[in-house]
C-alpha atoms as a PDB file:
ATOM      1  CA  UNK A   1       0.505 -18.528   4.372  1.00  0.00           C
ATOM      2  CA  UNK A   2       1.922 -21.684   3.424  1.00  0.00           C
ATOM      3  CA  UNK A   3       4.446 -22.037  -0.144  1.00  0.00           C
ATOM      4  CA  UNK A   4       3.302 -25.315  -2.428  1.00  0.00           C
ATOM      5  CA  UNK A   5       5.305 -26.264  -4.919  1.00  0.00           C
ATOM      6  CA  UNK A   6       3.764 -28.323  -7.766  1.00  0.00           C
ATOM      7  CA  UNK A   7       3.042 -31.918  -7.752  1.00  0.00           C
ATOM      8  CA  UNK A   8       6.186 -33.981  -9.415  1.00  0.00           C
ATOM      9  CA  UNK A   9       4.352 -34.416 -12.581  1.00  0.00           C
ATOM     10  CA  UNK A  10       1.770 -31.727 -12.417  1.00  0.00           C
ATOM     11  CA  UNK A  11       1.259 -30.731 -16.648  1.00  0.00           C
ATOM     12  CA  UNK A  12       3.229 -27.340 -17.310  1.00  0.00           C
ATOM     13  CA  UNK A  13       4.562 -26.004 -20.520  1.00  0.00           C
ATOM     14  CA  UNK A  14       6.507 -27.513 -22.408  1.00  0.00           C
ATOM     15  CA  UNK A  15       9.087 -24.885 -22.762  1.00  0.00           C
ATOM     16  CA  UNK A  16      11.939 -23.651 -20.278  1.00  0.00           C
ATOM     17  CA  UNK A  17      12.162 -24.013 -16.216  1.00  0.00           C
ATOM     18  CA  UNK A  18       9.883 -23.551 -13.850  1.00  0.00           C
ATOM     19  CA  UNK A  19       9.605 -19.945 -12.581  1.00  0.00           C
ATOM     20  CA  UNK A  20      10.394 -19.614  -8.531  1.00  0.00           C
ATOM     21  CA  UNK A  21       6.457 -17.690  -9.042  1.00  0.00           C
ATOM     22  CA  UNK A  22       5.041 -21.302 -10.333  1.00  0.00           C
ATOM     23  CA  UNK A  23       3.537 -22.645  -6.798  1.00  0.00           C
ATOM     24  CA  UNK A  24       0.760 -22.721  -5.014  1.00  0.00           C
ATOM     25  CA  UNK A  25      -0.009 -20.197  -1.732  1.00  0.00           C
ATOM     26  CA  UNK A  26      -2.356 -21.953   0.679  1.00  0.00           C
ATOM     27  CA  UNK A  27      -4.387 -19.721   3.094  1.00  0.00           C
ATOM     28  CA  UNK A  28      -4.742 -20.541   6.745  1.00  0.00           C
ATOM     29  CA  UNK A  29      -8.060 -21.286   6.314  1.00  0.00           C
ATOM     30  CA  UNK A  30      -6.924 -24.060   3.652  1.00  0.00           C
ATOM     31  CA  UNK A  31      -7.916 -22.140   0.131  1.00  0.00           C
ATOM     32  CA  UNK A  32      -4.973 -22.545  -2.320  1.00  0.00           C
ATOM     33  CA  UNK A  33      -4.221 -19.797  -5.470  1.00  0.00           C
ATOM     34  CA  UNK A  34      -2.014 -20.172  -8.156  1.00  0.00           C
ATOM     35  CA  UNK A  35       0.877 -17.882  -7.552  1.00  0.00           C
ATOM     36  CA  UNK A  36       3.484 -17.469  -4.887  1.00  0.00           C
ATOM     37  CA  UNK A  37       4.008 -13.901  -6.016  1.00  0.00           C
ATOM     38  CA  UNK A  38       0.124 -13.365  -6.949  1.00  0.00           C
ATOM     39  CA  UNK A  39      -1.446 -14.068 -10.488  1.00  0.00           C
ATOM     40  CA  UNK A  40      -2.591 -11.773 -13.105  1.00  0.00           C
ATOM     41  CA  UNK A  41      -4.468 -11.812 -16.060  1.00  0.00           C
ATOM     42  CA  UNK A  42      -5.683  -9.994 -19.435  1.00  0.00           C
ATOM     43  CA  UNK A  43      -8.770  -8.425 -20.486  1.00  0.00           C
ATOM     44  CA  UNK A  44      -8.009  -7.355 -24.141  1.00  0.00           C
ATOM     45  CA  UNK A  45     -10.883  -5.674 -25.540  1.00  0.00           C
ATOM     46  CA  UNK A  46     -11.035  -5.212 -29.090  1.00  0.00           C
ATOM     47  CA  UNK A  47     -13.484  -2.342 -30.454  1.00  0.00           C
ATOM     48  CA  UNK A  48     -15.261  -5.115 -33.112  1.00  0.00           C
ATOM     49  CA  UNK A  49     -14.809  -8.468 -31.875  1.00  0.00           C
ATOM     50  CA  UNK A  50     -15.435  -8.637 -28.267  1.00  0.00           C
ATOM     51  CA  UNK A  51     -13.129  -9.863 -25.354  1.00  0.00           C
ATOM     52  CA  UNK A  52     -10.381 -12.595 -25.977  1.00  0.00           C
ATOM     53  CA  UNK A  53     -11.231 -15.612 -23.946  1.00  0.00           C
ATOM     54  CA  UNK A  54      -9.423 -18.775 -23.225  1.00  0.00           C
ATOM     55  CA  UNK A  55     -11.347 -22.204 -23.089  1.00  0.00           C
ATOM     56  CA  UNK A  56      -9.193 -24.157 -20.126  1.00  0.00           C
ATOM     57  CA  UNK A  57      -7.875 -27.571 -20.962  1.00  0.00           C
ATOM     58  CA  UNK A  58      -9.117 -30.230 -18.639  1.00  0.00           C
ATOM     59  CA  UNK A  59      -6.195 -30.659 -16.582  1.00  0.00           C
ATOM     60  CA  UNK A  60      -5.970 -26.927 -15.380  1.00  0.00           C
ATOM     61  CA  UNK A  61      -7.664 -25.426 -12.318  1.00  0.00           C
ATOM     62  CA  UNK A  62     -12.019 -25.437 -12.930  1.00  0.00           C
ATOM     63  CA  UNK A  63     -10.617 -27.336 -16.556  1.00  0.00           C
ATOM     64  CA  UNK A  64     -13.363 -26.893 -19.091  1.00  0.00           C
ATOM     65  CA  UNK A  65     -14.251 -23.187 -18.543  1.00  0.00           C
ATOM     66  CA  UNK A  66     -13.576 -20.209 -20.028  1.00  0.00           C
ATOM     67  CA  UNK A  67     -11.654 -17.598 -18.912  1.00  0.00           C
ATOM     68  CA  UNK A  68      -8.707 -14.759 -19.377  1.00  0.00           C
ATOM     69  CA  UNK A  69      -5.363 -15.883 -20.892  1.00  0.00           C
ATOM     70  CA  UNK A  70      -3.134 -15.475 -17.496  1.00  0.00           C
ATOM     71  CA  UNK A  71      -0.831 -17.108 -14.684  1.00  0.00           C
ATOM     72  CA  UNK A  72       1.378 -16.532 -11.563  1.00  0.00           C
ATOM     73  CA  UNK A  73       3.306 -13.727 -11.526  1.00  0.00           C
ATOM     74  CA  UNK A  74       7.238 -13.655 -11.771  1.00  0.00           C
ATOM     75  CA  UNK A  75       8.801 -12.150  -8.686  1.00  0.00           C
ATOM     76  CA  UNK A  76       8.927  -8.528  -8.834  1.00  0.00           C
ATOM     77  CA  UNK A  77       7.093  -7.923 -12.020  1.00  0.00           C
ATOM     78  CA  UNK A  78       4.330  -5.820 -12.189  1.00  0.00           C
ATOM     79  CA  UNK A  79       0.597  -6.716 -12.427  1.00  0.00           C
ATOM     80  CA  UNK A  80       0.462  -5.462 -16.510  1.00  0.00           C
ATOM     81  CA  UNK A  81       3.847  -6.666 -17.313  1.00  0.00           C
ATOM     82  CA  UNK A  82       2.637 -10.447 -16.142  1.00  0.00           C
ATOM     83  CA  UNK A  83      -0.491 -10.404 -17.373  1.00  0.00           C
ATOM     84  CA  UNK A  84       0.551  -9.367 -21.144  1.00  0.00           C
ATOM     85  CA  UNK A  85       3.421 -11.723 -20.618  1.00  0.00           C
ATOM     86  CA  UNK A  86       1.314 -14.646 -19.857  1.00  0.00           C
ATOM     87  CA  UNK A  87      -0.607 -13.772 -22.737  1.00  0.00           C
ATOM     88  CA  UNK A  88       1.899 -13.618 -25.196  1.00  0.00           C
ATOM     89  CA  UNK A  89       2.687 -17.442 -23.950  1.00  0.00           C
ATOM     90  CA  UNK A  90      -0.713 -18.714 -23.766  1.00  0.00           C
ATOM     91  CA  UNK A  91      -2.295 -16.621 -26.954  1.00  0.00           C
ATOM     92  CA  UNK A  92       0.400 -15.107 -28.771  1.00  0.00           C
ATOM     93  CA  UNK A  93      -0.981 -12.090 -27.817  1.00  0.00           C
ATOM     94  CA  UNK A  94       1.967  -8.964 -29.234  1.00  0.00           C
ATOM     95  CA  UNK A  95       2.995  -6.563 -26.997  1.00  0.00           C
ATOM     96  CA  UNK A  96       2.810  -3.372 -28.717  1.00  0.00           C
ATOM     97  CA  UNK A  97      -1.155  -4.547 -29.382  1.00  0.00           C
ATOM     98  CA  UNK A  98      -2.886  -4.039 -26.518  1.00  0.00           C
ATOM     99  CA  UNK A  99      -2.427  -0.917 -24.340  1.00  0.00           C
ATOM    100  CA  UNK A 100      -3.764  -0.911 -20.889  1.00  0.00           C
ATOM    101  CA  UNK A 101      -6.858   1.035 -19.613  1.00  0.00           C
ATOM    102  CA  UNK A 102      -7.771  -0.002 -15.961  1.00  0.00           C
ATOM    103  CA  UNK A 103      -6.540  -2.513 -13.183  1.00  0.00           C
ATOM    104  CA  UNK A 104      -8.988  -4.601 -11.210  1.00  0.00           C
ATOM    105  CA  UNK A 105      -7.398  -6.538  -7.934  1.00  0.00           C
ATOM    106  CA  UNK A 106      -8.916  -9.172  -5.953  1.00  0.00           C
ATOM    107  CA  UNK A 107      -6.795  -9.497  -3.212  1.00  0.00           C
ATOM    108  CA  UNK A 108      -7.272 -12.310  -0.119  1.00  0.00           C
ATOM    109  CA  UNK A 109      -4.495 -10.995   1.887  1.00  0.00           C
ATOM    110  CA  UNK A 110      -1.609 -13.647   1.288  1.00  0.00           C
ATOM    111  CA  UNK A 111      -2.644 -13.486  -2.069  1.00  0.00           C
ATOM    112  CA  UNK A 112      -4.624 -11.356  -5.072  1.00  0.00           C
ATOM    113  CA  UNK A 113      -5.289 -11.875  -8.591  1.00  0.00           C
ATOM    114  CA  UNK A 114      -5.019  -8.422 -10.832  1.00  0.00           C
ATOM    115  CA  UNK A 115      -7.272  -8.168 -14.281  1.00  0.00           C
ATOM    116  CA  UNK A 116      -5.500  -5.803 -16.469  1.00  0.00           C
ATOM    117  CA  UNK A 117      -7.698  -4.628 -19.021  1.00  0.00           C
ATOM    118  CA  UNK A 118      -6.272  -2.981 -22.057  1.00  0.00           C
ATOM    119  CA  UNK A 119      -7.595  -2.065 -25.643  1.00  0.00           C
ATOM    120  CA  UNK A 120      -6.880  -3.770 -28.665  1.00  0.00           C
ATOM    121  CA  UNK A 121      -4.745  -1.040 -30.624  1.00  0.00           C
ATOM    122  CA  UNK A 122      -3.285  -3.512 -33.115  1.00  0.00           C
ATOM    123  CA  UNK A 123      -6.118  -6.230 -34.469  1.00  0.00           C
ATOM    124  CA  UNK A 124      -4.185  -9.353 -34.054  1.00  0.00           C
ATOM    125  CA  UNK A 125      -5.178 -13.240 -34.354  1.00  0.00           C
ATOM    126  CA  UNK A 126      -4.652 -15.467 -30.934  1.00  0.00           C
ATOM    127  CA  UNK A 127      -2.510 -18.604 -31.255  1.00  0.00           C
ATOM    128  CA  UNK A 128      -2.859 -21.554 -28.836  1.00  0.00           C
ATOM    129  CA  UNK A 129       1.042 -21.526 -28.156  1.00  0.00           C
ATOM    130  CA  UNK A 130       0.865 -23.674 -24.739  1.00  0.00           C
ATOM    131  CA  UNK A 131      -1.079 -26.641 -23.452  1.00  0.00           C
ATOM    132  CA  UNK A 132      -3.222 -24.939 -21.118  1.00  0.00           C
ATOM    133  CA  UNK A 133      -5.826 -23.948 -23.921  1.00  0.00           C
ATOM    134  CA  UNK A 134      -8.150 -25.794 -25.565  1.00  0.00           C
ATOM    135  CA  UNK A 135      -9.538 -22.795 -28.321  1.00  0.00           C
ATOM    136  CA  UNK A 136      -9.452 -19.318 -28.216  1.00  0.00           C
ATOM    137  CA  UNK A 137     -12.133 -17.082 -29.289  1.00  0.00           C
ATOM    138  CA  UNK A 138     -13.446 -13.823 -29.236  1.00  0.00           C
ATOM    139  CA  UNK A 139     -16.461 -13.145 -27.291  1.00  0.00           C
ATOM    140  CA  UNK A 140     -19.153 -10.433 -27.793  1.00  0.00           C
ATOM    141  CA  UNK A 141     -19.784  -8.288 -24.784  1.00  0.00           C
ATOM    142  CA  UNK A 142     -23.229  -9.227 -24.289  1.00  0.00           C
ATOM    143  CA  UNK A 143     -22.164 -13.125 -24.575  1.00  0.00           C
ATOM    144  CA  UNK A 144     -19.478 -13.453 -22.125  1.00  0.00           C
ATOM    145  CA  UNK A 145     -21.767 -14.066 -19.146  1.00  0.00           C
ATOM    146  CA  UNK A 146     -23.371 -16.721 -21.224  1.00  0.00           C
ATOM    147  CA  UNK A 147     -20.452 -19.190 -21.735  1.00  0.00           C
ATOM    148  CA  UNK A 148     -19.403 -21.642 -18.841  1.00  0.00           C
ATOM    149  CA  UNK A 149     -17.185 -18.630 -16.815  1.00  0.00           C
ATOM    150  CA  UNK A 150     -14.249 -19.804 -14.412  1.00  0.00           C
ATOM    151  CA  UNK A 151     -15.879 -19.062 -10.797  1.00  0.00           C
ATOM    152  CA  UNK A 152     -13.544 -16.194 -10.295  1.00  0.00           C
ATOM    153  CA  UNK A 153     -13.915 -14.635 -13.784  1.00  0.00           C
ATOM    154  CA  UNK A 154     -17.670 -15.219 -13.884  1.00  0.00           C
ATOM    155  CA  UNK A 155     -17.497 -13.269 -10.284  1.00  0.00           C
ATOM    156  CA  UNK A 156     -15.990 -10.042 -11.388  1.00  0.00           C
ATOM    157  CA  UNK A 157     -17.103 -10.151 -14.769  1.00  0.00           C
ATOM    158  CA  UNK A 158     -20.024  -8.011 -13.758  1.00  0.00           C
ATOM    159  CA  UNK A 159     -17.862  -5.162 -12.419  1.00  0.00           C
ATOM    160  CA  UNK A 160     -15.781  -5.458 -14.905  1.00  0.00           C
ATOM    161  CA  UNK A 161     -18.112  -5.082 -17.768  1.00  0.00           C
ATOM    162  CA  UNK A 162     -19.371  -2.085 -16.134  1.00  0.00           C
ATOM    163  CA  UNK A 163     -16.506  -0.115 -16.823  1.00  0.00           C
ATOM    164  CA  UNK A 164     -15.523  -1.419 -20.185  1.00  0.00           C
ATOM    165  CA  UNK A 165     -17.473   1.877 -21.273  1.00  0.00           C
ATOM    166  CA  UNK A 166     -15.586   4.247 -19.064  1.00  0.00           C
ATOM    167  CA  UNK A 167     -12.286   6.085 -21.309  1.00  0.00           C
ATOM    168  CA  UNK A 168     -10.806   8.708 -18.716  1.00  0.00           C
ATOM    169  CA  UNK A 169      -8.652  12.107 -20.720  1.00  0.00           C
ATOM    170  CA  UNK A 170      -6.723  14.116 -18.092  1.00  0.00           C
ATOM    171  CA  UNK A 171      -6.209  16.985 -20.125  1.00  0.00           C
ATOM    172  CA  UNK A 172      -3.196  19.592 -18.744  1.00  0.00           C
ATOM    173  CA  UNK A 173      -2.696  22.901 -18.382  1.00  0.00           C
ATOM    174  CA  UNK A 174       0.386  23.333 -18.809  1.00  0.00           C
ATOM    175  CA  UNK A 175       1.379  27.034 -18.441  1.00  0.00           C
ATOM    176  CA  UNK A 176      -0.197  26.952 -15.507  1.00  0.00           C
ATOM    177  CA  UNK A 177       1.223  24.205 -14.000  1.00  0.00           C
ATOM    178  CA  UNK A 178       4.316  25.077 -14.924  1.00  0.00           C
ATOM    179  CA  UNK A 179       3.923  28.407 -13.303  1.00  0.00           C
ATOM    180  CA  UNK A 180       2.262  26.906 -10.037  1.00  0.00           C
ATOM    181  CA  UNK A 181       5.942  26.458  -8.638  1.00  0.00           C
ATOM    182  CA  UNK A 182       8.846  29.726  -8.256  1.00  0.00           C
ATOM    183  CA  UNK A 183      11.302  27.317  -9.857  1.00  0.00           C
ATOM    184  CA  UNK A 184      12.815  30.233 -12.306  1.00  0.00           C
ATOM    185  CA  UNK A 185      10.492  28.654 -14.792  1.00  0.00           C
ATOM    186  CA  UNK A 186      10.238  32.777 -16.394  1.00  0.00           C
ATOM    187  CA  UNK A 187      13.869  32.128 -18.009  1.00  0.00           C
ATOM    188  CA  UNK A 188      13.368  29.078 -19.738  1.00  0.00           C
ATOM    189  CA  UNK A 189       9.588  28.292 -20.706  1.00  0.00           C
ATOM    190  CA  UNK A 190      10.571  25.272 -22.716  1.00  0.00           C
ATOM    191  CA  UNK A 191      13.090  23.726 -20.337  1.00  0.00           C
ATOM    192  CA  UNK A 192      10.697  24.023 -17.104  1.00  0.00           C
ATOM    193  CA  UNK A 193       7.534  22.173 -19.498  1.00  0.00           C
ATOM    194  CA  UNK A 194      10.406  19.325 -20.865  1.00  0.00           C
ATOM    195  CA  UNK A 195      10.988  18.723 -17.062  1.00  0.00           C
ATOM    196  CA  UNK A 196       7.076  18.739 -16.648  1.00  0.00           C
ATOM    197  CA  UNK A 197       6.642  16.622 -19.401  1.00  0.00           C
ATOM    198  CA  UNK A 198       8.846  13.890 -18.219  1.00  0.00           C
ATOM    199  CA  UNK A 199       7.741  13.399 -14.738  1.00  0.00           C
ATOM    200  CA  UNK A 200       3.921  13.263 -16.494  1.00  0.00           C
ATOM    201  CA  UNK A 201       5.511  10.372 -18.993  1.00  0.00           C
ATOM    202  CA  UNK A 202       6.996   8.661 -15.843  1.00  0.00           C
ATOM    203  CA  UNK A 203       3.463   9.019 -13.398  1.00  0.00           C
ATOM    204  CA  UNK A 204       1.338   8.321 -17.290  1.00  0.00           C
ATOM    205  CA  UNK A 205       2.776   4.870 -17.161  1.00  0.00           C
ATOM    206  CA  UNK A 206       2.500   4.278 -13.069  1.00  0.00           C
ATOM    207  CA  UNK A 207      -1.182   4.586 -13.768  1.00  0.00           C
ATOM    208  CA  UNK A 208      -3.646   6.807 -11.650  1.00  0.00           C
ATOM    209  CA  UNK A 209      -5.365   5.369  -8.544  1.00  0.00           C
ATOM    210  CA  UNK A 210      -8.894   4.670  -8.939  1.00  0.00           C
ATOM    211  CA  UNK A 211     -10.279   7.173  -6.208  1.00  0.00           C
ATOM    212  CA  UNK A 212      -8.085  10.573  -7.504  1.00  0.00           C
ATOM    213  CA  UNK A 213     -10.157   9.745 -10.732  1.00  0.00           C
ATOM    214  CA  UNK A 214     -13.909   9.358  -9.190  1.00  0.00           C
ATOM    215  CA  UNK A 215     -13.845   5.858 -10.997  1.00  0.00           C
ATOM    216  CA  UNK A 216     -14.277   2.374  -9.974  1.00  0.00           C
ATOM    217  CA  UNK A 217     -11.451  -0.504 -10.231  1.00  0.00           C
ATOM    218  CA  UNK A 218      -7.928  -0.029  -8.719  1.00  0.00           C
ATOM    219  CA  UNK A 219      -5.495   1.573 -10.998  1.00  0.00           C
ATOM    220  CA  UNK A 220      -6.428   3.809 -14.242  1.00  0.00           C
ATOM    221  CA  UNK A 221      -3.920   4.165 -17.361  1.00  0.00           C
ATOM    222  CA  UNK A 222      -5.660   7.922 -18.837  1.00  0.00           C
ATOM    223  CA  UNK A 223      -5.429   9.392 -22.080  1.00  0.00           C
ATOM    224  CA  UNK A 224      -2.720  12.697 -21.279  1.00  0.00           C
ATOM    225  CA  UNK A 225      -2.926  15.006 -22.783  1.00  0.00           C
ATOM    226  CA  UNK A 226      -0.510  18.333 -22.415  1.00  0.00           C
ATOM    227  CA  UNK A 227      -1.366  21.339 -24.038  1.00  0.00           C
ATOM    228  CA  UNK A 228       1.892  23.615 -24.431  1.00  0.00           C
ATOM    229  CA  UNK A 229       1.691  27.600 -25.414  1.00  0.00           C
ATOM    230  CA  UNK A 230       3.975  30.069 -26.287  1.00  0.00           C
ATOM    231  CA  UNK A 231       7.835  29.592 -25.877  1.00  0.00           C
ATOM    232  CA  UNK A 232       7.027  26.290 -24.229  1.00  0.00           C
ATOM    233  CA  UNK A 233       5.669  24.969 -27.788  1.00  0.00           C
ATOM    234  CA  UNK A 234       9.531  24.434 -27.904  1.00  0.00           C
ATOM    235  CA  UNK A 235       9.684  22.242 -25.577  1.00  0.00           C
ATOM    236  CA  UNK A 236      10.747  18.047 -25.770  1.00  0.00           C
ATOM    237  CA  UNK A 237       8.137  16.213 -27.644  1.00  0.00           C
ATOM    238  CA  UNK A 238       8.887  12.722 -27.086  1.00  0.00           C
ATOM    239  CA  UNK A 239       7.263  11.913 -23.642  1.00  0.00           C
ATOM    240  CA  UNK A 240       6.270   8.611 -23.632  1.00  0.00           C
ATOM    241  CA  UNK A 241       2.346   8.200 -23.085  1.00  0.00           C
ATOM    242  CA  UNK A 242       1.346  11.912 -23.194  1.00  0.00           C
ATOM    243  CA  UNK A 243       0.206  13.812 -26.107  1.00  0.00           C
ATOM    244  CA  UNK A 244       1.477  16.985 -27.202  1.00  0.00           C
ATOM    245  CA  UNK A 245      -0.620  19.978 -28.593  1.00  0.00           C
ATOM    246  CA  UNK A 246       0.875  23.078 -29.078  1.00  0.00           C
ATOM    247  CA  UNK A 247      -1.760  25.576 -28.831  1.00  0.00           C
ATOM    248  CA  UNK A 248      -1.742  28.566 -32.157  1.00  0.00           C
ATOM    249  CA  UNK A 249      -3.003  31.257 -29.824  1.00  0.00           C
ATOM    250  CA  UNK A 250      -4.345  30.832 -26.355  1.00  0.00           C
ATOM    251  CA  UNK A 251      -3.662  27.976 -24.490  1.00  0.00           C
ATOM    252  CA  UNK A 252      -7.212  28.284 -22.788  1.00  0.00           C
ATOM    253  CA  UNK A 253      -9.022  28.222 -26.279  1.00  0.00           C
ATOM    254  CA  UNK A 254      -6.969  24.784 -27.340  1.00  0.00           C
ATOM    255  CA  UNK A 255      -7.904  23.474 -23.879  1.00  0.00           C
ATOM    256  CA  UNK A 256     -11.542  23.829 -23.996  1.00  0.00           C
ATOM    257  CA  UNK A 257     -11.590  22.554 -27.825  1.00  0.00           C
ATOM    258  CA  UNK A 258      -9.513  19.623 -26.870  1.00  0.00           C
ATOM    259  CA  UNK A 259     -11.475  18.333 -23.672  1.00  0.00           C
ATOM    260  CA  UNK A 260     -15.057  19.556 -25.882  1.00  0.00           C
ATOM    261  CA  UNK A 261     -13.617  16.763 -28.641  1.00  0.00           C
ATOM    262  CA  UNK A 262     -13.251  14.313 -25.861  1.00  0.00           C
ATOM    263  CA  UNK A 263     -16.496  15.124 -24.736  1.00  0.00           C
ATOM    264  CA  UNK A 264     -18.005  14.500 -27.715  1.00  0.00           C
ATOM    265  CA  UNK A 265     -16.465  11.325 -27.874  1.00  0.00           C
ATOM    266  CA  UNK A 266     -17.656   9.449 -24.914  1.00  0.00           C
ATOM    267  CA  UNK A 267     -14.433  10.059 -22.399  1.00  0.00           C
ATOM    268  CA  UNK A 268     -14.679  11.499 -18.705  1.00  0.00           C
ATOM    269  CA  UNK A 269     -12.762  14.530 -19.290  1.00  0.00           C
ATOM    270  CA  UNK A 270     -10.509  15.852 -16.143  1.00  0.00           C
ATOM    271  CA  UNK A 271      -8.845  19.016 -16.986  1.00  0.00           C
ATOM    272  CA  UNK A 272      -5.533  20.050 -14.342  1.00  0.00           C
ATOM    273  CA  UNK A 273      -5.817  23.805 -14.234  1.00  0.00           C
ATOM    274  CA  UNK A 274      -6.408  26.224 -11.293  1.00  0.00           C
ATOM    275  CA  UNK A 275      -7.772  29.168 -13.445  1.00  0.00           C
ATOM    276  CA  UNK A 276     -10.968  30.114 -12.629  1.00  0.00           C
ATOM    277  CA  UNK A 277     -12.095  31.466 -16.357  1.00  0.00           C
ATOM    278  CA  UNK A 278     -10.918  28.151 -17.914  1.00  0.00           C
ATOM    279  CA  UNK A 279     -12.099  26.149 -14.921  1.00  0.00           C
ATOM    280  CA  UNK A 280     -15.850  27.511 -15.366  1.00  0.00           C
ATOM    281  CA  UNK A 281     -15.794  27.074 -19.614  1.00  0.00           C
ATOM    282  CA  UNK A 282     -14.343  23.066 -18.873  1.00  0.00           C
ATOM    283  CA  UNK A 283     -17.390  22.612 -16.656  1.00  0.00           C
ATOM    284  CA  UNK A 284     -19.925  24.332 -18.336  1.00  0.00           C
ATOM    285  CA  UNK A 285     -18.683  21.390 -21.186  1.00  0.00           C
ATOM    286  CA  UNK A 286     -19.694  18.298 -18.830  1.00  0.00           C
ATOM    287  CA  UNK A 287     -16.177  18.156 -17.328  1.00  0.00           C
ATOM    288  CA  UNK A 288     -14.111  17.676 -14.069  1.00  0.00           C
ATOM    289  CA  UNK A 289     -11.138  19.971 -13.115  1.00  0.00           C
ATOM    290  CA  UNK A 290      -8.607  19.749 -10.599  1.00  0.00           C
ATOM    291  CA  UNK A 291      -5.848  22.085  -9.257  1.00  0.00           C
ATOM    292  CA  UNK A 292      -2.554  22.274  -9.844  1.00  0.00           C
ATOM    293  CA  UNK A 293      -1.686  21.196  -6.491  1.00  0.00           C
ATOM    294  CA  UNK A 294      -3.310  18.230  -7.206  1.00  0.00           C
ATOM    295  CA  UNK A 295      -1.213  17.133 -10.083  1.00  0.00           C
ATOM    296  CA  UNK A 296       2.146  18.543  -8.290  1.00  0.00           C
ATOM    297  CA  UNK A 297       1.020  15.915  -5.213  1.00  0.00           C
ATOM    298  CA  UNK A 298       0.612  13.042  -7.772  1.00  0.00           C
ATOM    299  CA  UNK A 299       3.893  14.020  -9.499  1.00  0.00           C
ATOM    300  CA  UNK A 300       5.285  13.987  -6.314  1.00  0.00           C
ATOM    301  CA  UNK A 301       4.487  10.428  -4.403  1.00  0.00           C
ATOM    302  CA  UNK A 302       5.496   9.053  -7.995  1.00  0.00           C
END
């Protein structure tokens, strides 16, 4: 792998220095990517207007197609962090309005490109704020594959779209998570399912590999959802990216009603318990269940 910086004079924008990330990594077999740290880019999906796509000013790489708002990463930053970053500069795309689903990485060895696709949870208008764009638009589904696609985006747009309909719950049992491990959880219910609560907030926003979900991609951002019981209905309620529900009565009854919603609802319903009464109602509903031991391993290599 060979670093290339830019050409003295190469367009850029407009604003602030270059990032040590803005270069070029050439393969040994001569291919060049944007990136010396990788690239990444954004998917956002919005529920009634399509996929935002940008239309790539002459100048920049395959200039004249359309594409995702993205760029090279920053060193150390995270796939999702870049690619909403770079599309806050290139689209004025907010933050807090798109919340990622699924990770898709194309990776070349000294190199790899991630898609982060994320749902529109705040309708916002794009803004050409750069150079690199030449209009911005939303795109129906079923017309993406009709405009003139950059070669790499037109590539995995195929795979892509074919999991645009997938929305994975992992629903948890948590009584009986909690009680999976002799950790004197018996003398404070509430304390041992706060403690549970955060280490699911911390592995909710590491995002699930692909393969302990059954899905295709690379990286999966669930719905969590924890459903609490008795004395642990006390327990902390502000973990980040999982939802609460305190169960009135049984824990199993809230369980099954929450994952049958769910259901009902078009998601691909995964339901972390290791009873066999609860784990034989979930299924009977259309739905997946793993142990507890399964959880406590991903909790674990977090």
């Amino acid at each position: 792998m060979t670093i290339l910086p830019p050409e003295p004079g190469e367009p850029r924008r407009p604003h602030g220095p270059r990032d040590p990330g803005d270069a070029w990594v050439q393969a040994p077999s001569g291919e060049r990517y944007w990136g010396r740290f990788g690239a990444a880019g954004l998917l956002a999906l919005d529920p009634d207007r399509g996929v935002l796509l940008q239309h790539r000013v002459g100048w920049s790489h395959f200039g004249g197609t359309w594409a995702l708002p993205g760029g090279a990463r920053h060193e150390g930053e995270d796939a999702a962090a870049g690619a909403i970053r770079e599309a806050r500069e290139e689209a004025g795309v907010p933050h807090a309005a798109v919340r990622s689903r699924f990770e898709s990485v194309f990776d070349v060895g000294v190199w790899s490109y991630t898609t982060v696709v994320a749902d529109v949870v705040e309708p916002f208008t794009p803004v050409i704020s750069d150079p690199e764009s030449l209009e911005l638009a939303w795109v129906a589904i079923d017309g993406v594959a009709a405009m003139p696609l950059h070669p790499g985006f037109a590539a995995s747009w195929p795979a892509l779209r074919a999991l645009l309909s997938t929305h994975p719950a992992v629903v948890v049992d948590m009584a009986n998570v909690v009680g999976s491990v002799p950790d004197g959880w018996w003398r404070d219910r509430a304390g041992a399912a706060s403690r549970l609560l955060a280490r699911l907030s911390h592995l909710a926003m590491r995002g699930l590999p692909a393969s302990d979900l059954g899905l295709g991609g690379d990286v999966w951002f669930p719905r969590w959802i924890a459903v609490v019981e008795g004395q642990a209905r006390a327990a902390a309620t502000d973990a980040t990216g999982v939802e609460i529900v305190a169960a009135p009565g049984e824990g199993d009854d809230t369980i099954v009603s929450v994952a049958a919603d769910l259901r009902s609802r078009g998601h691909e319903v995964v339901v972390v318990t290791s009873d066999r009464g609860l784990t034989q109602r979930v299924s009977e509903l259309g739905g997946r269940v793993q142990g507890s031991r399964w959880l406590r391993g991903l909790l674990d290599s977090a």
